[in-house]
Amino acid sequence: MPITSVFYDKLFTDAVANAPLSAGDLRASYVVTEKTASGYVRADYALGTSITGNIGVRYVHTDQVASGTLTIGTAPTPASFPKTFNNWLPSFNLRAELSPTLVARLAASRVLTRPNVTQSAPQISVSTDAPTGSGGNPELVPFLATQFDGSLEWYFNRKGSLTAALFYKAMDNYITAQNINVEIPGRGTILLSTQVNGGNAKVYGAEAAYNQVFTFLPKPFDGLGLQASYTHTSVQANYTAGARTIEDQLIGLSKNSFNLVGFYDYGPVSARLSYTWRDKYLSGTGSTTQTPSYVDAFGSLDGNLSFRVTDKTTVSLEAINIAGARQYSYNDDPLRYGEIHYWGRTILFGVRTEF
């Protein structure tokens, strides 16, 4: 493994740093600037004492300029691609106290997600051994979503609750991958993998959560408690990604996930043991030469223990990935495993004090 200081001292000299950029350097460089201005108005309302909420709208103005270098003949030529976005994003929230222990909530909103910098980059990387390439698309526009949420919360005692929720999100102009043929000077026609707007998707879901401190137990066990939550999502989508059609899947979205936490908090002692798990999810949509990729189901067992020595000093011990779980990724059709990620077990010891 090279020594960093020696590596930089030998290779990145003042002469290298001050040398003008070559045509290749310019073609590989890009700058994406984004300036935003926004404002909103909100009105709070109340219908008696049991129904409250607010309604509002946000206006967002975005000026984006993606700048890079084109090669026309043999001459590098600066190029800029300005884009302006104007979006109105309304929202509505309602809270209804159905009884002293039962609360209902409703929410609806229009939300915005901008493309990231690399997706908007005016830059193409061409393979040296195949007529293929990849790059950004400075013509991308943000994708918008209309979302609704509803929940019911039951507070069955002072330190216990049970909640259930439903949610829905409809996305339009979703950013997806696409392969197109482009002409590259000196290389001819290549197949370019890039990003485009145009996909539509709907996400439906349900959540449930339970939280309670077992105050009915005799001391010192009345400091024990439990938290649990579960989320299920369902996707309705059909979009083209490269040369393939992706159905009912979105990148990074698992169908099932849950958290289970046991805790103890009594006097100077605090302890927590948690297990977090999520189902497999789509991590890449693939290309003409590669099938879609997935990250397999993964769960992690973590814990911490702390002891308050004095009013101002606490010592703690934390353990991450206690069970030594490994995360697997793979491609399907045909099934082919790709990578195994193993972070090992991490033990942290800390002291916190006030002076």
Coordinates of C-alpha atoms in Angstrom, one line a residue:
M1 CA 0.0 0.0 0.0
P2 CA 1.6 3.3 -1.0
I3 CA 2.4 6.0 1.6
T4 CA 0.1 8.9 0.9
S5 CA 2.5 11.7 1.5
V6 CA 5.2 10.1 -0.7
F7 CA 2.7 9.4 -3.4
Y8 CA 1.5 13.0 -3.6
D9 CA 5.0 14.5 -3.2
K10 CA 6.4 12.5 -6.1
L11 CA 3.4 12.7 -8.6
F12 CA 1.5 15.9 -7.8
T13 CA 4.3 18.4 -8.0
D14 CA 3.8 22.2 -8.5
A15 CA 4.6 21.7 -12.2
V16 CA 1.8 19.2 -12.5
A17 CA -0.7 21.3 -10.5
N18 CA 0.0 24.5 -12.6
A19 CA 0.1 22.8 -16.0
P20 CA -2.8 23.7 -18.3
L21 CA -5.6 21.1 -18.7
S22 CA -5.3 18.8 -21.7
A23 CA -8.1 18.1 -24.1
G24 CA -8.7 14.8 -22.3
D25 CA -8.8 16.6 -18.9
L26 CA -11.4 19.1 -20.2
R27 CA -13.6 16.4 -21.7
A28 CA -13.6 14.5 -18.3
S29 CA -14.4 17.6 -16.3
Y30 CA -17.8 19.2 -15.7
V31 CA -19.5 21.7 -13.3
V32 CA -23.2 21.7 -12.3
T33 CA -24.4 24.8 -10.5
E34 CA -27.8 25.1 -9.0
K35 CA -29.5 28.2 -7.5
T36 CA -32.8 27.9 -5.8
A37 CA -35.3 30.4 -4.4
S38 CA -38.4 29.4 -2.6
G39 CA -41.2 30.8 -0.5
Y40 CA -44.3 29.4 1.2
V41 CA -47.5 30.4 2.9
R42 CA -49.3 28.4 5.5
A43 CA -52.6 28.8 7.3
D44 CA -53.4 27.0 10.6
Y45 CA -56.9 26.0 11.3
A46 CA -58.9 24.5 14.2
L47 CA -62.4 23.1 14.3
G48 CA -63.3 23.2 18.0
T49 CA -60.6 21.7 20.2
S50 CA -60.4 18.2 18.7
I51 CA -59.6 19.0 15.0
T52 CA -56.5 21.0 14.1
G53 CA -54.1 21.2 11.2
N54 CA -52.7 23.4 8.5
I55 CA -52.8 24.0 4.7
G56 CA -50.1 25.7 2.6
V57 CA -48.3 25.9 -0.6
R58 CA -44.6 26.2 -1.4
Y59 CA -43.2 27.8 -4.6
V60 CA -39.7 26.7 -5.7
H61 CA -37.7 28.3 -8.5
T62 CA -34.5 26.5 -9.7
D63 CA -31.8 27.7 -12.1
Q64 CA -29.4 25.0 -13.1
V65 CA -26.5 25.2 -15.4
A66 CA -24.5 22.1 -16.4
S67 CA -21.2 23.0 -18.1
G68 CA -18.6 20.9 -19.8
T69 CA -16.5 20.6 -22.8
L70 CA -17.4 19.3 -26.3
T71 CA -14.8 18.2 -28.9
I72 CA -15.6 19.6 -32.3
G73 CA -13.0 18.3 -34.7
T74 CA -9.9 18.5 -32.5
A75 CA -10.8 21.7 -30.7
P76 CA -12.2 21.5 -27.1
T77 CA -15.2 23.8 -27.0
P78 CA -16.9 24.9 -23.8
A79 CA -20.6 24.2 -23.6
S80 CA -23.4 25.0 -21.2
F81 CA -26.9 23.6 -20.8
P82 CA -29.1 26.0 -18.7
K83 CA -32.4 24.7 -17.3
T84 CA -35.1 26.5 -15.3
F85 CA -37.7 24.8 -13.1
N86 CA -40.7 26.3 -11.5
N87 CA -42.8 24.2 -9.2
W88 CA -45.8 24.7 -6.9
L89 CA -46.0 22.3 -4.0
P90 CA -49.2 22.3 -2.0
S91 CA -49.6 20.5 1.3
F92 CA -52.4 19.6 3.8
N93 CA -52.3 18.2 7.3
L94 CA -55.1 17.3 9.7
R95 CA -55.0 16.0 13.3
A96 CA -58.3 14.7 14.9
E97 CA -58.5 13.8 18.5
L98 CA -61.2 11.1 18.4
S99 CA -61.0 10.5 22.1
P100 CA -58.5 11.2 24.9
T101 CA -56.5 8.1 23.9
L102 CA -57.2 7.9 20.1
V103 CA -55.7 10.3 17.5
A104 CA -56.1 10.2 13.7
R105 CA -53.9 12.0 11.3
L106 CA -54.2 12.8 7.5
A107 CA -51.7 14.4 5.2
A108 CA -51.4 15.1 1.5
S109 CA -48.7 16.9 -0.4
R110 CA -46.9 17.4 -3.6
V111 CA -43.1 16.8 -3.3
L112 CA -40.1 17.3 -5.6
T113 CA -36.9 15.4 -6.1
R114 CA -34.1 16.9 -8.3
P115 CA -31.7 14.8 -10.3
N116 CA -28.3 14.4 -8.7
V117 CA -25.2 16.1 -10.0
T118 CA -23.8 13.0 -11.8
Q119 CA -27.1 12.3 -13.5
S120 CA -27.1 15.9 -15.0
A121 CA -23.4 15.9 -15.9
P122 CA -22.7 16.9 -19.5
Q123 CA -19.9 14.3 -19.7
I124 CA -19.5 10.9 -21.5
S125 CA -17.0 8.1 -20.7
V126 CA -16.4 5.8 -23.6
S127 CA -15.1 2.2 -23.3
T128 CA -11.7 1.6 -24.8
D129 CA -12.5 -2.0 -25.9
A130 CA -16.2 -1.9 -26.8
P131 CA -18.6 0.5 -28.7
T132 CA -20.3 1.5 -25.4
G133 CA -20.2 4.4 -23.0
S134 CA -22.0 6.0 -20.1
G135 CA -22.7 9.6 -19.1
G136 CA -25.1 12.1 -17.7
N137 CA -28.0 14.0 -19.2
P138 CA -28.2 17.8 -18.7
E139 CA -31.7 17.8 -20.0
L140 CA -33.1 16.0 -17.0
V141 CA -35.9 17.7 -15.1
P142 CA -36.9 17.0 -11.4
F143 CA -39.5 14.3 -10.9
L144 CA -42.6 15.0 -8.7
A145 CA -44.8 12.9 -6.5
T146 CA -48.2 13.2 -5.0
Q147 CA -48.4 11.5 -1.7
F148 CA -51.1 10.7 0.9
D149 CA -50.6 9.4 4.5
G150 CA -53.2 8.4 7.1
S151 CA -52.6 7.0 10.6
L152 CA -54.4 6.0 13.7
E153 CA -52.6 6.2 17.1
W154 CA -53.9 4.5 20.3
Y155 CA -52.2 5.6 23.5
F156 CA -53.4 2.8 25.8
N157 CA -51.5 4.0 28.8
R158 CA -49.1 6.8 29.8
K159 CA -46.1 4.9 28.4
G160 CA -47.5 2.7 25.7
S161 CA -48.9 3.2 22.2
L162 CA -50.0 1.2 19.2
T163 CA -50.1 2.9 15.8
A164 CA -51.1 1.9 12.3
A165 CA -50.7 3.8 9.1
L166 CA -51.3 3.6 5.3
F167 CA -49.4 5.6 2.7
Y168 CA -49.6 6.1 -1.1
K169 CA -47.2 7.9 -3.4
A170 CA -47.6 8.5 -7.2
M171 CA -44.5 9.5 -9.0
D172 CA -44.3 11.1 -12.4
N173 CA -41.3 11.9 -14.7
Y174 CA -39.4 9.3 -12.6
I175 CA -35.8 9.2 -13.7
T176 CA -34.8 5.8 -15.3
A177 CA -31.9 4.4 -17.3
Q178 CA -32.0 4.2 -21.0
N179 CA -29.6 3.1 -23.8
I180 CA -29.3 5.3 -26.9
N181 CA -27.1 5.3 -30.0
V182 CA -24.9 8.4 -30.3
E183 CA -22.1 9.4 -32.7
I184 CA -18.7 10.0 -31.1
P185 CA -16.0 11.7 -33.2
G186 CA -13.2 9.3 -33.9
R187 CA -15.2 6.3 -32.5
G188 CA -18.3 6.2 -34.7
T189 CA -21.6 5.1 -33.2
I190 CA -21.7 3.8 -29.7
L191 CA -24.4 2.6 -27.3
L192 CA -24.6 5.2 -24.5
S193 CA -26.1 4.3 -21.1
T194 CA -27.7 7.4 -19.6
Q195 CA -30.7 8.7 -17.6
V196 CA -34.0 10.0 -18.9
N197 CA -37.3 11.2 -17.5
G198 CA -40.5 9.5 -18.3
G199 CA -41.1 6.6 -15.9
N200 CA -44.2 6.5 -13.7
A201 CA -44.6 4.5 -10.5
K202 CA -47.0 4.1 -7.6
V203 CA -46.1 3.0 -4.2
Y204 CA -48.6 1.6 -1.7
G205 CA -47.7 0.7 1.9
A206 CA -48.8 0.0 5.4
E207 CA -47.0 0.4 8.7
A208 CA -47.6 -0.8 12.3
A209 CA -45.7 0.2 15.4
Y210 CA -45.8 -0.8 19.1
N211 CA -44.1 1.0 22.0
Q212 CA -44.4 0.3 25.7
V213 CA -42.5 0.6 29.0
F214 CA -43.5 -2.2 31.3
T215 CA -44.3 -0.1 34.3
F216 CA -46.6 -2.8 35.7
L217 CA -43.6 -5.0 36.6
P218 CA -42.1 -4.8 40.1
K219 CA -39.0 -2.6 40.7
P220 CA -36.4 -2.7 39.2
F221 CA -37.9 -4.5 36.2
D222 CA -40.3 -1.6 35.5
G223 CA -37.6 0.0 33.5
L224 CA -37.9 -2.7 30.8
G225 CA -39.6 -1.8 27.5
L226 CA -40.1 -2.9 24.0
Q227 CA -40.4 -1.2 20.6
A228 CA -41.4 -2.9 17.4
S229 CA -42.3 -1.7 13.9
Y230 CA -43.1 -3.3 10.6
T231 CA -43.5 -1.8 7.1
H232 CA -44.8 -3.4 3.9
T233 CA -44.7 -1.7 0.5
S234 CA -46.1 -2.7 -2.8
V235 CA -45.0 -1.0 -6.1
Q236 CA -46.9 -0.6 -9.4
A237 CA -44.4 0.4 -12.0
N238 CA -43.5 -0.4 -15.6
Y239 CA -40.5 1.4 -17.1
T240 CA -37.7 0.8 -19.5
A241 CA -34.2 0.6 -18.1
G242 CA -31.6 0.1 -20.7
A243 CA -32.7 -2.8 -22.9
R244 CA -35.0 -4.3 -20.2
T245 CA -38.4 -3.6 -18.8
I246 CA -38.5 -3.3 -15.0
E247 CA -41.9 -4.2 -13.5
D248 CA -43.2 -3.4 -10.0
Q249 CA -39.8 -2.6 -8.6
L250 CA -37.9 0.6 -7.6
I251 CA -34.3 1.0 -6.7
G252 CA -33.6 0.9 -3.0
L253 CA -37.1 -0.2 -2.0
S254 CA -37.7 -3.3 0.0
K255 CA -41.0 -5.1 0.2
N256 CA -40.8 -5.9 3.9
S257 CA -38.8 -4.4 6.8
F258 CA -39.0 -4.4 10.6
N259 CA -37.3 -3.2 13.7
L260 CA -37.3 -4.9 17.1
V261 CA -35.8 -3.1 20.1
G262 CA -35.6 -4.2 23.8
F263 CA -34.5 -1.6 26.3
Y264 CA -33.9 -1.0 30.0
D265 CA -33.7 2.3 31.7
Y266 CA -33.6 2.4 35.4
G267 CA -31.6 4.6 37.7
P268 CA -28.0 5.0 36.4
V269 CA -28.3 2.0 34.0
S270 CA -29.5 2.2 30.4
A271 CA -29.3 -0.7 27.9
R272 CA -30.6 -1.3 24.4
L273 CA -30.6 -4.3 22.1
S274 CA -32.0 -3.9 18.6
Y275 CA -32.4 -6.0 15.5
T276 CA -33.1 -4.3 12.2
W277 CA -34.0 -6.2 9.1
R278 CA -35.0 -5.5 5.5
D279 CA -36.0 -7.6 2.5
K280 CA -34.0 -7.8 -0.7
Y281 CA -34.1 -4.7 -2.9
L282 CA -33.2 -3.7 -6.5
S283 CA -29.9 -1.9 -6.5
G284 CA -29.3 -1.5 -10.2
T285 CA -31.4 -1.8 -13.3
G286 CA -28.8 -3.3 -15.5
S287 CA -27.9 -2.6 -19.1
T288 CA -27.7 -4.4 -22.5
T289 CA -24.9 -6.5 -21.1
Q290 CA -25.7 -6.8 -17.5
T291 CA -28.9 -8.1 -15.8
P292 CA -30.5 -6.1 -12.9
S293 CA -28.7 -6.3 -9.6
Y294 CA -30.1 -6.8 -6.1
V295 CA -28.9 -6.6 -2.5
D296 CA -30.1 -9.7 -0.6
A297 CA -32.1 -9.5 2.7
F298 CA -30.0 -8.3 5.5
G299 CA -30.4 -7.9 9.3
S300 CA -28.1 -6.4 11.9
L301 CA -28.1 -7.0 15.7
D302 CA -26.7 -4.0 17.6
G303 CA -26.6 -3.0 21.3
N304 CA -25.3 -0.5 23.8
L305 CA -24.9 -0.3 27.5
S306 CA -24.3 2.9 29.5
F307 CA -23.8 3.6 33.2
R308 CA -24.1 7.1 34.8
V309 CA -21.2 7.2 37.2
T310 CA -22.0 10.7 38.5
D311 CA -24.5 13.4 37.5
K312 CA -22.0 14.7 34.9
T313 CA -20.1 11.5 33.8
T314 CA -21.4 8.5 31.8
V315 CA -19.4 5.5 30.5
S316 CA -20.8 3.5 27.6
L317 CA -20.2 0.4 25.6
E318 CA -21.6 -0.1 22.1
A319 CA -21.6 -3.2 19.9
I320 CA -22.5 -3.1 16.1
N321 CA -23.3 -6.2 14.1
I322 CA -23.0 -8.5 17.0
A323 CA -24.0 -11.5 15.0
G324 CA -21.4 -10.9 12.3
A325 CA -24.0 -10.7 9.5
R326 CA -22.8 -10.5 5.9
Q327 CA -24.6 -8.6 3.1
Y328 CA -24.8 -10.3 -0.3
S329 CA -25.5 -8.8 -3.7
Y330 CA -26.4 -10.7 -6.9
N331 CA -27.7 -10.5 -10.5
D332 CA -30.6 -12.5 -11.7
D333 CA -31.7 -14.2 -14.9
P334 CA -29.4 -16.1 -14.7
L335 CA -28.7 -16.0 -10.9
R336 CA -25.1 -14.9 -10.3
Y337 CA -23.7 -13.7 -7.0
G338 CA -21.6 -10.6 -7.1
E339 CA -20.2 -9.2 -3.9
I340 CA -20.1 -10.1 -0.2
H341 CA -19.8 -7.2 2.2
Y342 CA -18.6 -8.0 5.7
W343 CA -17.9 -5.2 8.1
G344 CA -17.1 -7.5 11.0
R345 CA -18.1 -6.7 14.6
T346 CA -17.4 -3.2 16.0
I347 CA -17.0 -2.6 19.7
L348 CA -16.9 1.0 21.0
F349 CA -16.1 2.3 24.4
G350 CA -16.8 5.9 25.4
V351 CA -16.8 8.3 28.3
R352 CA -18.9 11.5 28.3
T353 CA -18.5 14.1 31.0
E354 CA -19.4 17.8 31.6
F355 CA -17.1 20.4 33.2

